[in-house]
């Protein structure tokens, strides 16, 4: 009898400093983790290094779920080949003018972000479609051919096409695409009507421009990654994390890089949703501290909140559905510096993986949050035997910074931690207040290699009473990748007051969206119809409002009897988001969305395998809290069981993370192996 081949389901998250891996074997349930430094020159190299470090043969991988910041980094750094954009005559500068908002109301010197597409590569053609989808002015064919010839002469690889009102009729965009491909058959062409068929041209145009700019970058990245995997006999499926909280096939990722702008953090949100099922916490504040950034989002009833008005930068909106994740430049690699006024500052500049924190001994000279934690005794100088940290170099760099602000080395290190934690707390406050939530109703979930070092301090400053550090918190986004489902999101614009809605039209829209969404999953290799869930939402607002609220709507055929329930659901959602609602004002539908979700298998529960009689205490060391050295016990996090209870101050070390329990905290391990910390007030 032929032996069964063990196959692995692998999640990989490529961050700014580290590349994390979590994997589980589908037959035995065995789980492994790995963490390597990100290879910035080619991030796909670190993916293979992490797999090798985990001891997994690439030929034995059935699914590789991959979260990457490649598209985001390319946009932030404006590091992509020149792209072009074709629009309606008179709208050449829409993507640069924006919505005429001001980031700082009273700052006369503020400047807009660098345009996604340079002005000299933005072209216009005469055409016009009205809001009913009727042609007011046919596309000028001669002008279209002239633009196509000019683009061919530039050698540009990708072009976005966005015409006014094309969300109701894409005829002119399709004509322009066909003409462009006549002259440039090998060029990437993206249409705004296919990217996101919604009104408000600035968001639609900008999202299309982002897609066009990123497409050559992501096509090359996917090609390089798949080529490397193929050379190592990879025969499984490569799935890429989406910003909306699911995964998609690599071919879909090539065509829709705009769906990957929060690809990495989305894995952490998925893990927070998994925590809801395993631990019963209905309201979780997901936080993730890596080497470069601090990410925070809200997870309720197992799902992350979705936004359709994400801003990559000021006045750079991305109007695809995305998890509402807020990020600030506060991570383990964030650099301490002194501003012109002589004040200590931290970040957003990061040492990243190259050169990394000073204590890594890779050429870094500026002190970071990691160096501060090391000097305060909160990090083991050997990282539990994995890496020798240079304490002397970190102390020298911190002393140089301390001298500039007139504080002691330790006071400066502790000041850096406090400032970094306050930045994190401000990000938490921003996302909770903007969504009308009370922090006291949430559990603070700490993810990332540097997360649990700071979690209790951040939670306490926000009056959040409980912190949870789940198993494999140091590679949480990679873990979350393995619990994500295949997902396809589609949207159709249709504005109408609810009471005068054409239900036949709405049912037709929803039926078409569901069919297309299911077909998209099938095209990506998911053909088990019984495991596909369809989630409907309507983007709704009060008549006369400018912004919409996502409102769930029931499955099946909608009838007149369905409308009162939909209206009440809208009032409830509006109240939850903004703290106010009114039945005196009529609600309206703006657009309809369908998410098709293909259910993927979850990993087996984490086994708590403490050996009877094993010592959970690894040793002791002095840790600096509030200006005083305190002798603290150091615990082995992997050895803790449900019967163990720990009172702070203490240090709990895991394979890829470290938890700091300050004074006035106590912790225990729950049934799923997560560390639950209660904070006293």
XYZ file of C-alpha atoms in Angstrom:
681
model
C 0.000 0.000 0.000
C 1.378 3.402 -0.984
C 2.170 5.688 1.950
C 0.087 8.838 2.225
C 2.014 12.008 1.415
C 1.883 14.656 4.122
C 0.668 17.958 2.700
C 1.096 21.333 4.333
C -1.100 24.410 4.383
C 1.261 27.373 4.711
C 0.619 31.029 5.550
C 3.350 33.602 4.870
C 3.285 37.305 5.744
C 5.989 39.534 4.271
C 6.428 42.586 6.474
C 8.786 45.545 6.392
C 11.265 43.907 8.798
C 10.353 40.226 9.175
C 8.769 37.568 7.002
C 6.617 35.259 9.130
C 5.405 31.728 8.472
C 2.796 29.518 10.082
C 1.930 26.090 8.674
C -0.071 23.033 9.601
C 0.013 19.530 8.201
C -3.400 18.472 6.906
C -3.271 14.848 8.112
C -1.547 14.961 11.494
C -2.402 18.550 12.442
C 1.249 19.273 13.269
C 1.991 23.017 13.406
C 5.264 24.821 12.713
C 6.375 28.463 12.631
C 9.333 30.419 11.284
C 10.529 34.020 11.177
C 13.266 35.426 8.911
C 14.422 38.910 7.982
C 12.665 40.318 4.915
C 14.849 40.528 1.815
C 13.985 44.012 0.630
C 15.667 43.718 -2.775
C 13.372 40.798 -3.672
C 10.783 39.864 -1.072
C 10.042 36.517 -2.705
C 13.484 35.302 -1.560
C 12.450 35.625 2.093
C 9.310 33.576 1.376
C 11.443 30.615 0.332
C 13.864 31.175 3.202
C 10.999 31.008 5.709
C 9.683 27.781 4.161
C 13.175 26.267 4.312
C 13.654 27.358 7.926
C 10.334 25.709 8.862
C 11.658 22.422 7.432
C 8.895 22.064 4.856
C 9.536 20.650 1.396
C 7.967 23.004 -1.150
C 6.699 20.008 -3.103
C 4.644 19.049 -0.016
C 2.671 22.329 0.133
C -0.980 22.046 -0.883
C -1.887 25.714 -0.278
C 0.442 28.680 0.096
C -1.482 31.695 1.445
C 0.625 34.779 0.981
C 0.208 38.275 2.404
C 2.445 40.919 0.904
C 3.050 44.651 1.160
C 4.641 44.809 -2.299
C 1.824 46.820 -3.899
C 1.550 49.196 -0.929
C 5.285 49.804 -0.795
C 5.437 50.455 -4.544
C 2.723 53.106 -4.222
C 4.095 54.790 -1.105
C 7.583 54.965 -2.600
C 6.216 55.748 -6.109
C 8.456 52.914 -7.244
C 6.733 51.514 -10.319
C 7.010 51.938 -14.111
C 5.268 55.000 -15.513
C 1.585 54.395 -16.216
C -0.871 56.433 -18.302
C -4.458 57.494 -17.728
C -7.088 58.406 -20.338
C -10.165 60.361 -19.304
C -12.941 62.585 -20.592
C -11.933 65.927 -22.050
C -11.871 68.507 -19.264
C -11.100 66.003 -16.474
C -7.382 65.525 -16.973
C -6.476 66.721 -13.484
C -9.292 65.184 -11.452
C -6.984 62.645 -9.794
C -4.638 65.454 -8.730
C -7.173 68.131 -7.765
C -9.024 65.635 -5.576
C -11.965 66.643 -3.424
C -10.426 69.984 -2.392
C -10.218 68.889 1.234
C -7.465 70.228 3.463
C -5.514 67.865 5.671
C -4.515 70.716 8.013
C -7.091 73.484 7.915
C -4.802 76.350 8.893
C -1.545 75.242 7.229
C -0.989 77.446 4.139
C 2.119 75.509 3.102
C 0.743 71.993 2.896
C 1.260 70.145 -0.366
C -0.658 67.330 -1.982
C 0.904 63.875 -2.338
C 2.919 63.190 -5.449
C 0.446 62.191 -8.207
C 0.008 58.462 -8.835
C 0.288 59.168 -12.583
C 2.418 62.013 -13.895
C 0.530 64.808 -15.658
C 2.380 64.346 -18.930
C 1.000 60.808 -19.096
C -2.604 61.844 -18.486
C -4.575 62.137 -21.734
C -8.107 63.244 -22.641
C -10.513 62.463 -25.473
C -13.844 64.088 -26.328
C -16.811 61.925 -25.215
C -19.752 62.176 -22.835
C -22.250 59.794 -21.267
C -25.009 61.164 -19.026
C -26.126 59.774 -15.659
C -28.815 57.657 -17.335
C -26.135 55.913 -19.421
C -27.179 57.646 -22.654
C -24.570 58.954 -25.096
C -24.511 62.735 -25.154
C -21.354 62.892 -27.251
C -19.905 59.849 -29.040
C -16.293 58.921 -28.418
C -14.093 60.871 -30.850
C -12.528 57.954 -32.730
C -9.823 60.057 -34.420
C -8.768 61.553 -31.072
C -8.751 58.092 -29.500
C -6.402 56.757 -32.189
C -4.155 59.785 -31.746
C -3.894 59.186 -28.003
C -3.172 55.494 -28.578
C -0.296 56.385 -30.925
C 1.161 58.816 -28.375
C 1.031 56.172 -25.655
C 2.697 53.626 -27.922
C 5.539 56.072 -28.527
C 6.195 56.395 -24.768
C 6.692 52.655 -24.249
C 4.350 52.707 -21.257
C 3.325 49.248 -19.966
C -0.073 49.953 -18.423
C -2.986 52.352 -18.948
C -6.062 53.190 -16.905
C -9.204 54.440 -18.632
C -11.775 56.410 -16.641
C -14.608 58.332 -18.278
C -17.269 60.421 -16.597
C -20.435 58.431 -15.755
C -18.970 55.179 -17.076
C -20.329 53.472 -13.962
C -23.738 53.395 -15.685
C -22.427 52.605 -19.179
C -18.945 51.336 -20.062
C -19.404 51.556 -23.857
C -16.943 54.392 -24.406
C -14.303 52.915 -22.081
C -14.557 49.614 -23.940
C -14.222 51.408 -27.300
C -11.121 53.227 -26.068
C -9.623 49.967 -24.792
C -10.142 48.239 -28.147
C -8.511 51.123 -30.013
C -5.590 51.162 -27.576
C -5.011 47.421 -27.981
C -4.954 47.826 -31.774
C -1.852 49.968 -31.403
C -0.360 48.400 -28.238
C -1.434 44.733 -28.118
C 0.871 43.833 -25.184
C -0.098 46.667 -22.865
C -2.058 46.284 -19.611
C -5.389 48.131 -19.896
C -7.785 48.616 -16.960
C -11.226 50.213 -17.054
C -12.798 52.167 -14.223
C -16.152 50.514 -15.003
C -14.587 47.110 -14.348
C -12.401 48.217 -11.454
C -15.257 49.729 -9.416
C -18.514 50.755 -11.153
C -19.547 53.389 -8.611
C -20.273 57.102 -8.747
C -17.979 59.902 -7.503
C -15.341 60.066 -10.199
C -12.384 60.998 -7.991
C -12.430 57.741 -6.028
C -13.194 55.658 -9.127
C -10.470 57.337 -11.184
C -7.903 57.142 -8.398
C -8.559 53.453 -7.753
C -8.223 52.771 -11.478
C -4.952 54.729 -11.592
C -3.635 52.732 -8.630
C -4.583 49.488 -10.342
C -2.849 50.534 -13.555
C 0.287 51.690 -11.729
C 0.624 48.536 -9.627
C -0.235 45.956 -12.262
C 3.263 45.661 -13.845
C 4.812 45.482 -10.357
C 2.505 42.722 -9.149
C 2.654 40.766 -12.416
C 6.451 40.692 -12.109
C 6.323 39.829 -8.398
C 3.857 36.984 -8.976
C 5.818 35.703 -11.952
C 9.087 35.728 -9.985
C 7.512 34.063 -6.942
C 5.782 31.361 -8.972
C 8.973 30.745 -10.960
C 10.971 30.281 -7.743
C 8.331 27.958 -6.329
C 8.105 25.951 -9.548
C 11.880 25.441 -9.580
C 11.413 23.788 -6.178
C 8.625 21.477 -7.466
C 5.684 23.457 -6.080
C 2.427 21.967 -7.380
C -0.033 23.402 -4.863
C -2.213 26.493 -5.077
C -0.830 29.966 -4.492
C -3.458 32.188 -2.855
C -2.986 35.886 -2.100
C -4.540 37.736 0.832
C -7.115 40.386 -0.095
C -7.683 43.649 1.719
C -11.347 42.712 2.197
C -10.519 39.750 4.410
C -10.303 36.776 2.057
C -7.890 35.188 -0.379
C -7.764 35.081 -4.173
C -5.864 33.061 -6.744
C -2.538 34.433 -7.991
C -3.980 35.139 -11.462
C -6.712 37.288 -9.906
C -4.081 39.118 -7.842
C -2.153 39.959 -10.989
C -5.232 41.613 -12.452
C -6.435 43.328 -9.275
C -3.477 44.676 -7.261
C -5.810 47.295 -5.742
C -7.308 44.448 -3.704
C -3.961 43.861 -1.966
C -3.190 47.210 -0.333
C -3.859 45.855 3.182
C -2.892 42.304 2.286
C -0.539 41.676 5.206
C -2.601 43.140 8.088
C -5.699 41.350 6.754
C -4.240 38.086 8.042
C -4.186 39.447 11.583
C -7.839 40.479 11.318
C -8.680 36.940 10.195
C -6.912 35.556 13.269
C -8.934 37.927 15.463
C -12.090 36.532 13.875
C -10.821 33.034 14.605
C -10.329 34.092 18.245
C -14.022 34.966 18.426
C -14.941 31.404 17.531
C -12.359 29.841 19.840
C -12.548 32.119 22.897
C -16.016 33.642 22.711
C -14.920 37.297 22.710
C -17.485 39.087 20.535
C -15.723 42.452 20.384
C -12.016 42.353 19.706
C -9.655 45.207 19.039
C -7.098 43.692 16.683
C -3.638 45.238 17.009
C -0.415 44.189 15.316
C 3.027 45.625 16.069
C 5.691 44.621 13.586
C 9.063 46.113 12.841
C 7.721 49.119 10.960
C 4.095 49.856 11.838
C 1.262 49.478 14.306
C -1.996 48.277 12.765
C -5.360 48.445 14.514
C -8.886 47.440 13.496
C -12.231 46.467 14.978
C -13.552 42.892 14.841
C -17.163 42.287 15.848
C -18.996 38.949 15.815
C -16.012 37.350 14.089
C -15.716 39.830 11.203
C -13.578 42.879 10.629
C -15.392 46.106 9.812
C -15.322 47.073 6.133
C -14.762 50.528 4.676
C -15.211 51.742 1.108
C -13.395 55.013 1.688
C -9.883 53.911 2.564
C -7.147 56.481 1.954
C -3.724 55.235 0.958
C -2.508 58.791 1.553
C -4.258 62.118 1.991
C -6.624 62.569 -0.973
C -5.670 59.179 -2.444
C -8.918 57.231 -1.872
C -9.242 53.540 -2.703
C -12.929 52.726 -3.150
C -12.798 48.923 -3.120
C -14.173 47.222 0.019
C -11.326 46.929 2.507
C -10.941 46.002 6.120
C -10.960 49.231 8.117
C -7.354 49.061 9.317
C -5.556 52.134 10.614
C -1.756 52.129 10.610
C 0.842 54.406 12.163
C 4.628 54.310 11.979
C 5.267 52.837 15.415
C 6.963 49.435 15.436
C 9.956 47.652 16.843
C 12.223 49.325 14.287
C 10.857 52.858 14.790
C 13.736 55.280 15.273
C 14.129 57.749 18.145
C 15.147 61.276 17.130
C 15.095 64.893 18.314
C 12.979 67.506 16.531
C 14.108 71.130 15.952
C 12.434 72.151 19.204
C 14.560 69.706 21.195
C 11.763 67.203 21.912
C 12.170 63.443 21.768
C 10.233 61.849 18.904
C 9.756 58.268 17.706
C 9.124 57.169 14.099
C 7.585 57.034 11.613
C 11.038 56.353 10.178
C 12.001 52.726 10.705
C 15.281 50.856 10.573
C 13.400 47.992 8.898
C 15.385 44.810 8.271
C 18.293 46.598 6.609
C 20.144 47.747 8.642
C 17.640 47.025 11.427
C 17.876 48.081 15.100
C 21.345 48.876 16.437
C 21.370 45.750 18.616
C 21.015 43.505 15.540
C 24.612 44.327 14.616
C 23.794 44.885 10.943
C 25.058 48.453 10.657
C 22.259 50.377 12.373
C 23.337 53.507 14.244
C 20.068 55.144 15.354
C 18.321 53.788 18.479
C 14.953 52.098 17.968
C 12.064 50.835 20.098
C 13.691 47.385 20.070
C 16.941 48.835 21.420
C 14.965 50.605 24.150
C 13.187 47.409 25.209
C 16.532 45.589 25.319
C 18.133 48.231 27.561
C 15.117 48.191 29.898
C 15.526 44.448 30.445
C 12.293 43.572 28.654
C 14.034 41.578 25.922
C 16.385 38.638 26.413
C 19.815 39.604 24.976
C 19.898 36.244 23.159
C 16.224 36.240 22.029
C 15.934 32.816 23.691
C 19.044 31.604 21.905
C 18.018 32.627 18.393
C 20.108 35.772 17.957
C 22.804 37.525 19.990
C 21.785 41.149 20.530
C 24.516 43.764 20.963
C 23.612 45.465 24.250
C 26.736 47.618 24.277
C 26.066 49.071 20.804
C 22.417 49.766 21.703
C 23.472 51.515 24.917
C 26.003 53.667 23.071
C 23.445 54.750 20.455
C 20.833 55.497 23.145
C 23.397 57.459 25.175
C 24.136 59.661 22.163
C 20.411 60.412 21.810
C 20.053 60.966 25.577
C 22.871 63.498 25.567
C 21.050 65.607 22.992
C 17.920 65.936 25.157
C 19.605 66.068 28.559
C 18.217 62.830 30.019
C 19.821 59.641 31.258
C 20.141 56.684 28.908
C 17.467 54.688 30.730
C 15.085 57.652 30.996
C 15.464 58.191 27.249
C 14.793 54.517 26.534
C 11.698 54.525 28.722
C 10.617 57.810 27.136
C 10.841 56.242 23.698
C 8.586 53.383 24.830
C 6.058 55.804 26.323
C 5.968 57.937 23.174
C 5.637 54.884 20.939
C 2.789 53.547 23.091
C 1.027 56.916 22.957
C 1.209 56.875 19.152
C -0.345 53.415 19.253
C -3.030 54.578 21.685
C -3.879 57.527 19.432
C -4.391 55.126 16.520
C -6.686 52.998 18.711
C -8.630 56.088 19.768
C -8.995 57.307 16.183
C -10.497 54.104 14.857
C -12.809 53.566 17.846
C -14.113 57.133 17.895
C -14.574 57.261 14.109
C -16.765 54.146 14.303
C -18.652 55.220 17.442
C -17.313 52.481 19.727
C -16.489 52.515 23.449
C -13.023 51.040 24.202
C -14.257 49.566 27.482
C -16.447 47.153 25.493
C -13.474 45.526 23.765
C -10.763 42.976 24.409
C -7.329 44.167 23.277
C -5.831 41.402 21.084
C -2.069 41.740 20.735
C -0.369 40.379 17.627
C 3.073 40.774 16.091
C 6.561 40.115 17.386
C 6.653 43.439 19.265
C 2.948 43.624 20.145
C 2.856 42.044 23.594
C 5.840 44.126 24.737
C 3.559 47.172 24.666
C -0.011 45.825 24.786
C -0.690 46.368 28.492
C 0.588 49.949 28.391
C -1.528 50.851 25.357
C -4.636 49.110 26.710
C -4.305 50.825 30.080
C -4.063 54.275 28.495
C -7.381 53.568 26.698
C -9.146 52.030 29.755
C -9.429 48.671 28.011
C -9.674 46.134 30.851
C -8.486 42.934 29.186
C -5.618 41.929 26.858
C -5.347 38.627 25.014
C -2.117 37.279 23.528
C -3.062 34.268 21.392
C -0.857 31.308 20.493
C 1.638 32.141 17.731
C 1.050 35.883 18.298
C 4.489 36.627 16.868
C 3.417 35.231 13.496
C -0.274 36.107 13.818
C -0.791 37.454 10.291
C 0.727 34.285 8.854
C -1.541 32.200 11.117
C -4.530 34.274 10.042
C -3.709 33.643 6.389
C -4.380 29.940 6.917
C -7.887 30.561 8.299
C -8.986 32.894 5.504
C -11.627 31.893 2.980
C -11.649 32.431 -0.763
C -13.588 35.639 -1.373
C -14.997 37.639 -4.286
C -16.580 41.090 -3.837
C -18.751 42.730 -6.503
C -20.760 45.955 -6.473
C -23.389 47.638 -8.661
C -24.526 51.257 -8.430
C -28.268 51.892 -8.239
C -29.587 54.980 -6.469
C -33.215 55.097 -5.390
C -35.205 56.028 -2.282
C -36.249 52.784 -0.591
C -39.977 53.428 -0.820
C -39.881 54.029 -4.578
C -37.408 51.245 -5.366
C -37.968 49.039 -8.412
C -37.764 45.638 -6.726
C -37.608 43.759 -10.017
C -34.527 45.755 -10.955
C -32.928 45.254 -7.530
C -33.568 41.504 -7.591
C -32.065 41.375 -11.061
C -28.959 43.253 -9.892
C -28.482 40.975 -6.883
C -29.045 37.824 -8.932
C -26.454 38.908 -11.491
C -23.911 39.852 -8.816
C -24.335 36.506 -7.068
C -23.917 34.556 -10.300
C -20.790 36.517 -11.254
C -19.295 36.178 -7.765
C -19.837 32.399 -7.683
C -18.433 32.099 -11.196
C -15.325 34.001 -10.079
C -14.755 31.502 -7.243
C -15.193 28.626 -9.668
C -12.650 30.218 -12.025
C -10.198 30.307 -9.104
C -10.572 26.583 -8.491
C -13.314 26.502 -5.848
C -16.116 24.341 -7.178
C -17.862 23.093 -4.016
C -21.148 24.979 -4.284
C -22.349 23.707 -0.920
C -19.490 25.549 0.831
C -20.093 28.947 -0.795
C -21.835 31.579 1.326
C -23.316 34.709 -0.223
C -23.421 37.908 1.832
C -25.517 40.817 0.566
C -25.151 44.404 1.645
C -26.638 47.672 0.472
C -24.803 50.964 0.742
C -27.529 53.208 2.136
C -27.971 56.777 3.364
C -30.697 59.210 4.286
C -31.951 61.162 1.276
C -29.770 64.260 1.021
C -26.787 62.759 2.865
C -23.341 62.455 1.282
C -21.974 59.290 2.912
C -23.263 55.729 3.024
C -23.531 53.025 5.645
C -23.176 49.328 4.824
C -26.476 47.642 5.675
C -27.111 43.880 5.565
C -30.007 42.786 3.393
C -31.676 39.371 3.371
C -31.020 36.628 0.839
C -33.691 35.421 -1.544
C -36.160 37.428 -3.580
C -36.902 40.823 -2.068
C -40.550 41.863 -1.876
C -42.428 44.874 -0.540
C -42.604 43.041 2.783
C -38.773 43.051 2.921
C -38.443 46.828 2.851
C -39.511 47.707 6.439
C -36.931 45.259 7.804
C -34.211 46.718 5.566
C -35.093 50.236 6.709
C -34.888 49.222 10.371
C -31.537 47.528 9.752
C -30.273 50.756 8.166
C -31.434 52.883 11.126
C -29.658 50.476 13.503
C -26.421 50.552 11.477
C -26.511 54.344 11.254
C -27.028 54.600 15.005
C -24.115 52.252 15.632
C -21.760 54.125 13.303
C -22.679 57.726 14.092
C -24.561 57.586 17.396
C -27.734 58.980 15.816
C -30.576 57.840 13.571
C -34.017 59.158 12.661
C -37.093 57.541 11.221
C -38.318 61.009 10.222
C -35.984 60.962 7.199
C -36.391 58.616 4.259
C -33.514 56.188 3.569
C -32.196 55.497 0.083
C -30.241 52.745 -1.630
C -27.017 53.888 -3.312
C -25.454 50.623 -4.429
C -25.627 46.884 -3.828
C -22.774 44.517 -3.002
C -22.358 40.775 -2.895
C -19.500 38.877 -1.266
C -19.145 35.220 -2.260
C -17.116 33.319 0.344
C -15.727 29.854 -0.278
C -15.254 28.101 3.063
C -11.671 26.877 3.567
C -10.678 24.455 6.304
C -9.471 25.905 9.621
C -6.278 24.641 11.283
C -6.695 22.230 14.191
C -6.843 23.821 17.659
C -3.546 24.634 19.327
C -2.685 21.793 21.684
C -1.631 22.798 25.212
C 1.025 20.169 25.790
C 2.670 21.153 29.042
C 4.801 18.318 30.397
C 3.756 17.337 33.914
C 6.224 18.638 36.463
C 8.016 20.886 33.985
C 9.220 24.200 35.384
C 7.386 27.133 33.844
C 9.938 29.616 35.210
C 13.001 30.086 32.989
C 14.841 32.410 35.353
C 14.882 35.973 36.633
C 16.148 39.337 35.450
C 15.909 42.994 36.341
C 13.334 44.994 34.368
C 12.966 48.789 34.389
C 9.470 50.089 35.226
C 8.630 53.726 36.045
C 12.227 54.675 36.782
C 12.978 51.690 39.051
C 14.694 48.355 38.430
C 12.447 45.477 39.540
C 13.444 41.822 39.853
C 11.026 39.843 37.664
C 10.504 36.169 36.990
C 10.789 35.093 33.366
C 8.264 32.453 32.258
C 8.304 30.000 29.371
C 5.116 30.890 27.479
C 4.986 27.579 25.620
C 5.048 25.673 28.941
C 2.133 27.510 30.573
C -1.104 25.602 31.162
C -4.662 26.489 32.102
C -3.899 25.992 35.783
C -1.162 28.613 35.847
C -1.709 32.182 37.043
C 0.901 34.930 36.827
C 0.954 38.290 38.585
C 2.914 41.228 37.203
C 5.520 42.466 37.041
C 6.775 39.543 34.990
C 8.115 38.581 31.565
C 6.623 35.756 29.485
C 8.739 34.597 26.548
C 7.494 32.760 23.469
C 9.311 31.472 20.413
C 8.545 34.571 18.316
C 7.241 37.100 20.824
C 7.639 38.394 24.358
C 4.918 39.596 26.755
C 5.609 42.261 29.360
C 3.320 42.161 32.399
C 3.760 45.498 34.191
C 2.717 45.963 37.824
C -1.040 45.755 38.553
C -1.710 43.039 35.987
C -2.366 39.331 36.268
C -2.671 36.666 33.597
C -3.897 33.134 32.985
C -4.069 30.755 30.008
C -7.494 29.931 28.569
C -8.653 26.684 26.978
C -7.285 27.528 23.503
C -3.842 28.356 24.893
C -4.176 32.140 24.746
C -2.749 34.309 27.498
C -5.527 36.476 28.973
C -4.329 39.507 30.957
C -6.523 41.495 33.330
C -5.483 45.082 34.023
C -6.263 46.640 37.378
C -7.482 50.246 37.488
